């Protein structure tokens, strides 16, 4: 969900205004995903590297997360959405962790869209924690130890705002993902942009390294 800062700057607004408008895009994309029968939608909301942003912005983002996690329950229930938050929980405040646990628990029986929010997540961190746990337990395969174990690898990864890199997202899990890059900034990324990205994905020929 990239480009919130630039969206705000273009309008002479504070960066946090960009993040707040970005939440409107989150709502639109979650709703469209449910309507279109998407099974799993993942959002990269905050990376391990994002902790190094100015304290003011980090605090504002954490407050926004807390507000959403505590206030969106009714909306998630009425849309039959199961919410899962994945990432390095140790870095989150106790209040936020408790709010996340409660939202995950309350929505755990919903049968519609699975909404995964990656919070304090990075791909290298995930592989490292998986390797550490595997070594400690004497396992012989990384996959079951990844934080995403049990969830499907992404078919499509959409990156907004014109950047064309993976930025430490799902490094292992993206092995055969399709990528769509769009210049649209996240706060402007709504249903029409999402539909365009899905049509582009539909035109791809996925061979998984094999010959068809
Ligand atoms: C990247 O844009 C965006 C973020 C680091 C934060 C994204 C978070 C939200 C939209 C809130 C999501 C909330 C929930 C509950 C999922 P940027 O700041 O890097 O923009 P820039 O590259 O233009 O500076």
CSV table of C-alpha atoms and ligand atoms in Angstrom, one decimal:
chain,number,residue,atom,x,y,z
A,1,UNK,CA,0.0,0.0,0.0
A,2,UNK,CA,2.6,2.5,-1.2
A,3,UNK,CA,2.3,6.2,-1.9
A,4,UNK,CA,0.3,7.6,1.0
A,5,UNK,CA,3.1,10.1,1.8
A,6,UNK,CA,3.4,11.4,-1.8
A,7,UNK,CA,-0.4,11.6,-2.1
A,8,UNK,CA,-0.5,13.8,1.0
A,9,UNK,CA,2.5,15.9,-0.2
A,10,UNK,CA,0.9,16.6,-3.6
A,11,UNK,CA,-2.0,18.2,-1.7
A,12,UNK,CA,0.2,20.1,0.8
A,13,UNK,CA,-1.1,17.8,3.6
A,14,UNK,CA,0.6,16.0,6.5
A,15,UNK,CA,1.8,12.4,5.7
A,16,UNK,CA,-0.7,11.1,8.2
A,17,UNK,CA,-3.6,12.4,6.2
A,18,UNK,CA,-2.3,10.2,3.4
A,19,UNK,CA,-2.4,7.1,5.7
A,20,UNK,CA,-5.9,8.1,6.8
A,21,UNK,CA,-7.2,8.3,3.3
A,22,UNK,CA,-5.3,5.1,2.6
A,23,UNK,CA,-7.7,3.4,5.1
A,24,UNK,CA,-10.6,4.4,2.8
A,25,UNK,CA,-8.9,2.5,0.0
A,26,UNK,CA,-8.5,-0.5,2.4
A,27,UNK,CA,-12.2,-0.5,3.0
A,28,UNK,CA,-13.0,-0.3,-0.7
A,29,UNK,CA,-10.6,-3.1,-1.6
A,30,UNK,CA,-11.8,-5.4,1.2
A,31,UNK,CA,-15.4,-4.8,0.1
A,32,UNK,CA,-14.6,-5.5,-3.5
A,33,UNK,CA,-12.6,-8.6,-2.6
A,34,UNK,CA,-15.7,-10.0,-0.8
A,35,UNK,CA,-18.0,-9.1,-3.6
A,36,UNK,CA,-15.7,-10.7,-6.2
A,37,UNK,CA,-15.1,-14.0,-4.4
A,38,UNK,CA,-11.5,-13.4,-3.6
A,39,UNK,CA,-10.5,-16.0,-0.9
A,40,UNK,CA,-7.5,-14.3,0.7
A,41,UNK,CA,-6.5,-10.7,0.6
A,42,UNK,CA,-3.2,-9.7,2.2
A,43,UNK,CA,-2.2,-6.1,3.0
A,44,UNK,CA,1.4,-5.0,3.8
A,45,UNK,CA,0.5,-2.4,6.4
A,46,UNK,CA,3.8,-1.9,8.3
A,47,UNK,CA,7.3,-3.4,7.7
A,48,UNK,CA,10.0,-4.1,10.2
A,49,UNK,CA,11.9,-1.3,8.4
A,50,UNK,CA,9.0,1.2,8.9
A,51,UNK,CA,9.9,1.3,12.7
A,52,UNK,CA,12.8,3.5,11.6
A,53,UNK,CA,10.5,6.3,10.3
A,54,UNK,CA,10.2,9.5,12.5
A,55,UNK,CA,8.7,8.6,15.9
A,56,UNK,CA,5.7,10.9,15.2
A,57,UNK,CA,4.7,9.0,12.1
A,58,UNK,CA,5.3,5.6,13.7
A,59,UNK,CA,3.1,6.6,16.6
A,60,UNK,CA,0.4,8.0,14.3
A,61,UNK,CA,0.4,4.7,12.3
A,62,UNK,CA,0.2,2.6,15.4
A,63,UNK,CA,-2.7,4.7,16.7
A,64,UNK,CA,-4.5,4.3,13.3
A,65,UNK,CA,-4.0,0.5,13.5
A,66,UNK,CA,-5.4,0.4,17.0
A,67,UNK,CA,-8.4,2.5,16.0
A,68,UNK,CA,-9.1,0.3,13.0
A,69,UNK,CA,-8.6,-3.0,14.9
A,70,UNK,CA,-11.0,-1.8,17.7
A,71,UNK,CA,-13.6,-0.1,15.5
A,72,UNK,CA,-14.0,-2.3,12.5
A,73,UNK,CA,-15.4,-5.4,14.3
A,74,UNK,CA,-19.0,-4.8,13.2
A,75,UNK,CA,-18.0,-4.1,9.7
A,76,UNK,CA,-15.9,-7.3,9.5
A,77,UNK,CA,-18.8,-9.3,11.1
A,78,UNK,CA,-21.4,-8.0,8.7
A,79,UNK,CA,-19.1,-8.7,5.7
A,80,UNK,CA,-18.2,-12.2,7.0
A,81,UNK,CA,-14.5,-11.4,7.0
A,82,UNK,CA,-12.0,-13.4,9.0
A,83,UNK,CA,-9.1,-11.1,10.1
A,84,UNK,CA,-5.6,-12.4,10.7
A,85,UNK,CA,-2.7,-10.2,11.7
A,86,UNK,CA,0.8,-11.6,11.1
A,87,UNK,CA,4.2,-10.2,11.9
A,88,UNK,CA,6.7,-9.7,14.7
A,89,UNK,CA,4.3,-9.3,17.6
A,90,UNK,CA,7.0,-8.7,20.1
A,91,UNK,CA,7.5,-5.1,18.8
A,92,UNK,CA,3.8,-4.2,19.1
A,93,UNK,CA,2.3,-2.5,22.3
A,94,UNK,CA,0.4,-4.8,24.7
A,95,UNK,CA,-2.8,-2.8,24.0
A,96,UNK,CA,-2.5,-3.3,20.3
A,97,UNK,CA,-1.7,-7.0,20.7
A,98,UNK,CA,-4.7,-7.5,22.9
A,99,UNK,CA,-7.0,-5.7,20.4
A,100,UNK,CA,-5.6,-7.8,17.6
A,101,UNK,CA,-6.2,-11.0,19.5
A,102,UNK,CA,-9.7,-10.0,20.3
A,103,UNK,CA,-10.5,-9.1,16.6
A,104,UNK,CA,-8.9,-12.4,15.4
A,105,UNK,CA,-10.9,-14.4,18.0
A,106,UNK,CA,-14.2,-12.7,17.3
A,107,UNK,CA,-13.9,-13.1,13.5
A,108,UNK,CA,-12.4,-16.6,13.6
A,109,UNK,CA,-15.6,-18.3,12.6
A,110,UNK,CA,-16.4,-16.1,9.7
A,111,UNK,CA,-16.4,-18.0,6.4
A,112,UNK,CA,-15.9,-15.3,3.8
A,113,UNK,CA,-12.8,-13.4,2.8
A,114,UNK,CA,-9.7,-14.1,4.9
A,115,UNK,CA,-8.0,-10.7,5.4
A,116,UNK,CA,-4.3,-10.9,6.4
A,117,UNK,CA,-2.8,-7.8,7.7
A,118,UNK,CA,1.0,-7.9,7.8
A,119,UNK,CA,2.1,-5.7,10.7
A,120,UNK,CA,5.8,-5.4,11.7
A,121,UNK,CA,6.5,-7.9,9.1
A,122,UNK,CA,9.5,-8.5,6.8
A,123,UNK,CA,10.3,-11.4,4.6
A,124,UNK,CA,13.9,-11.8,5.8
A,125,UNK,CA,12.6,-11.7,9.4
A,126,UNK,CA,10.1,-14.4,8.6
A,127,UNK,CA,12.7,-16.7,7.0
A,128,UNK,CA,15.1,-16.1,9.9
A,129,UNK,CA,12.5,-16.9,12.6
A,130,UNK,CA,11.4,-20.0,10.7
A,131,UNK,CA,15.0,-21.2,10.4
A,132,UNK,CA,15.6,-20.6,14.1
A,133,UNK,CA,12.5,-22.5,15.2
A,134,UNK,CA,13.2,-25.3,12.7
A,135,UNK,CA,16.7,-25.7,14.1
A,136,UNK,CA,15.5,-25.6,17.7
A,137,UNK,CA,12.9,-28.3,16.9
A,138,UNK,CA,15.1,-30.3,14.6
A,139,UNK,CA,12.7,-29.9,11.7
A,140,UNK,CA,13.7,-30.5,8.1
A,141,UNK,CA,11.5,-28.1,6.1
A,142,UNK,CA,11.1,-24.3,6.4
A,143,UNK,CA,7.5,-24.0,5.2
A,144,UNK,CA,5.7,-25.2,8.3
A,145,UNK,CA,7.6,-22.6,10.4
A,146,UNK,CA,6.9,-19.6,8.3
A,147,UNK,CA,4.4,-17.2,9.9
A,148,UNK,CA,2.2,-17.8,6.9
A,149,UNK,CA,2.0,-21.5,7.4
A,150,UNK,CA,-1.4,-22.8,6.5
A,151,UNK,CA,-2.2,-19.9,4.2
A,152,UNK,CA,-1.8,-20.0,0.4
A,153,UNK,CA,1.1,-18.3,-1.3
A,154,UNK,CA,-0.1,-15.1,-3.1
A,155,UNK,CA,-1.2,-15.6,-6.7
A,156,UNK,CA,-0.9,-11.9,-7.4
A,157,UNK,CA,1.1,-9.1,-5.7
A,158,UNK,CA,0.0,-5.6,-6.5
A,159,UNK,CA,2.4,-2.7,-5.8
A,160,UNK,CA,1.1,0.8,-6.0
A,161,UNK,CA,2.8,4.2,-6.5
A,162,UNK,CA,5.2,3.4,-9.4
A,163,UNK,CA,7.8,1.5,-7.3
A,164,UNK,CA,9.0,-1.7,-8.9
A,165,UNK,CA,10.5,-3.7,-6.1
A,166,UNK,CA,9.5,-6.3,-3.5
A,167,UNK,CA,10.8,-4.3,-0.4
A,168,UNK,CA,11.2,-7.3,1.9
A,169,UNK,CA,7.6,-8.5,1.5
A,170,UNK,CA,6.8,-12.2,1.2
A,171,UNK,CA,10.2,-13.2,-0.1
A,172,UNK,CA,9.7,-17.0,0.2
A,173,UNK,CA,6.0,-17.1,-0.5
A,174,UNK,CA,6.3,-14.9,-3.7
A,175,UNK,CA,8.4,-17.5,-5.5
A,176,UNK,CA,5.8,-17.9,-8.2
A,177,UNK,CA,3.6,-14.9,-7.6
A,178,UNK,CA,2.5,-12.7,-10.5
A,179,UNK,CA,3.3,-9.0,-10.0
A,180,UNK,CA,1.3,-6.0,-11.2
A,181,UNK,CA,2.8,-2.6,-10.8
A,182,UNK,CA,0.7,0.5,-11.0
A,183,UNK,CA,1.5,4.2,-10.8
A,184,UNK,CA,-1.6,4.9,-8.9
A,185,UNK,CA,-0.9,6.0,-5.3
A,186,UNK,CA,-2.5,3.9,-2.6
A,187,UNK,CA,-5.1,6.5,-1.5
A,188,UNK,CA,-6.4,6.6,-5.1
A,189,UNK,CA,-6.3,2.9,-5.5
A,190,UNK,CA,-10.0,1.9,-5.4
A,191,UNK,CA,-12.3,-0.6,-7.1
A,192,UNK,CA,-11.6,0.4,-10.7
A,193,UNK,CA,-7.8,0.2,-10.3
A,194,UNK,CA,-8.2,-3.2,-8.5
A,195,UNK,CA,-10.4,-4.5,-11.3
A,196,UNK,CA,-7.7,-3.4,-13.9
A,197,UNK,CA,-5.0,-5.3,-11.9
A,198,UNK,CA,-7.1,-8.4,-11.7
A,199,UNK,CA,-7.7,-8.3,-15.5
A,200,UNK,CA,-4.0,-8.0,-16.1
A,201,UNK,CA,-3.4,-11.0,-13.8
A,202,UNK,CA,-6.1,-13.0,-15.7
A,203,UNK,CA,-4.1,-12.4,-19.0
A,204,UNK,CA,-0.9,-14.0,-17.5
A,205,UNK,CA,0.3,-17.5,-18.5
A,206,UNK,CA,1.5,-19.2,-15.3
A,207,UNK,CA,3.9,-22.0,-16.0
A,208,UNK,CA,5.6,-22.4,-12.6
A,209,UNK,CA,8.9,-23.1,-14.4
A,210,UNK,CA,7.4,-25.9,-16.4
A,211,UNK,CA,6.5,-26.3,-20.1
A,212,UNK,CA,2.8,-26.2,-20.9
B,1,LIG,C1,3.3,3.3,2.6
B,1,LIG,O1,3.2,4.6,2.0
B,1,LIG,C2,2.2,3.1,3.6
B,1,LIG,C3,2.4,2.7,4.9
B,1,LIG,C4,3.8,2.6,5.5
B,1,LIG,C5,1.3,2.6,5.8
B,1,LIG,C6,0.1,1.9,5.2
B,1,LIG,C7,-0.9,1.7,6.2
B,1,LIG,C8,-2.2,2.1,6.0
B,1,LIG,C9,-2.8,2.6,4.8
B,1,LIG,C10,-3.1,1.8,7.2
B,1,LIG,C11,-3.6,0.4,7.0
B,1,LIG,C12,-4.5,0.1,8.1
B,1,LIG,C13,-5.1,-1.2,8.2
B,1,LIG,C14,-6.0,-1.4,9.3
B,1,LIG,C15,-4.7,-2.3,7.3
B,1,LIG,P1,4.4,5.6,2.2
B,1,LIG,O2,4.2,6.3,3.5
B,1,LIG,O3,5.7,4.9,2.1
B,1,LIG,O4,4.2,6.6,1.0
B,1,LIG,P2,5.4,7.4,0.2
B,1,LIG,O5,6.2,6.3,-0.4
B,1,LIG,O6,4.6,8.2,-0.8
B,1,LIG,O7,6.1,8.2,1.2
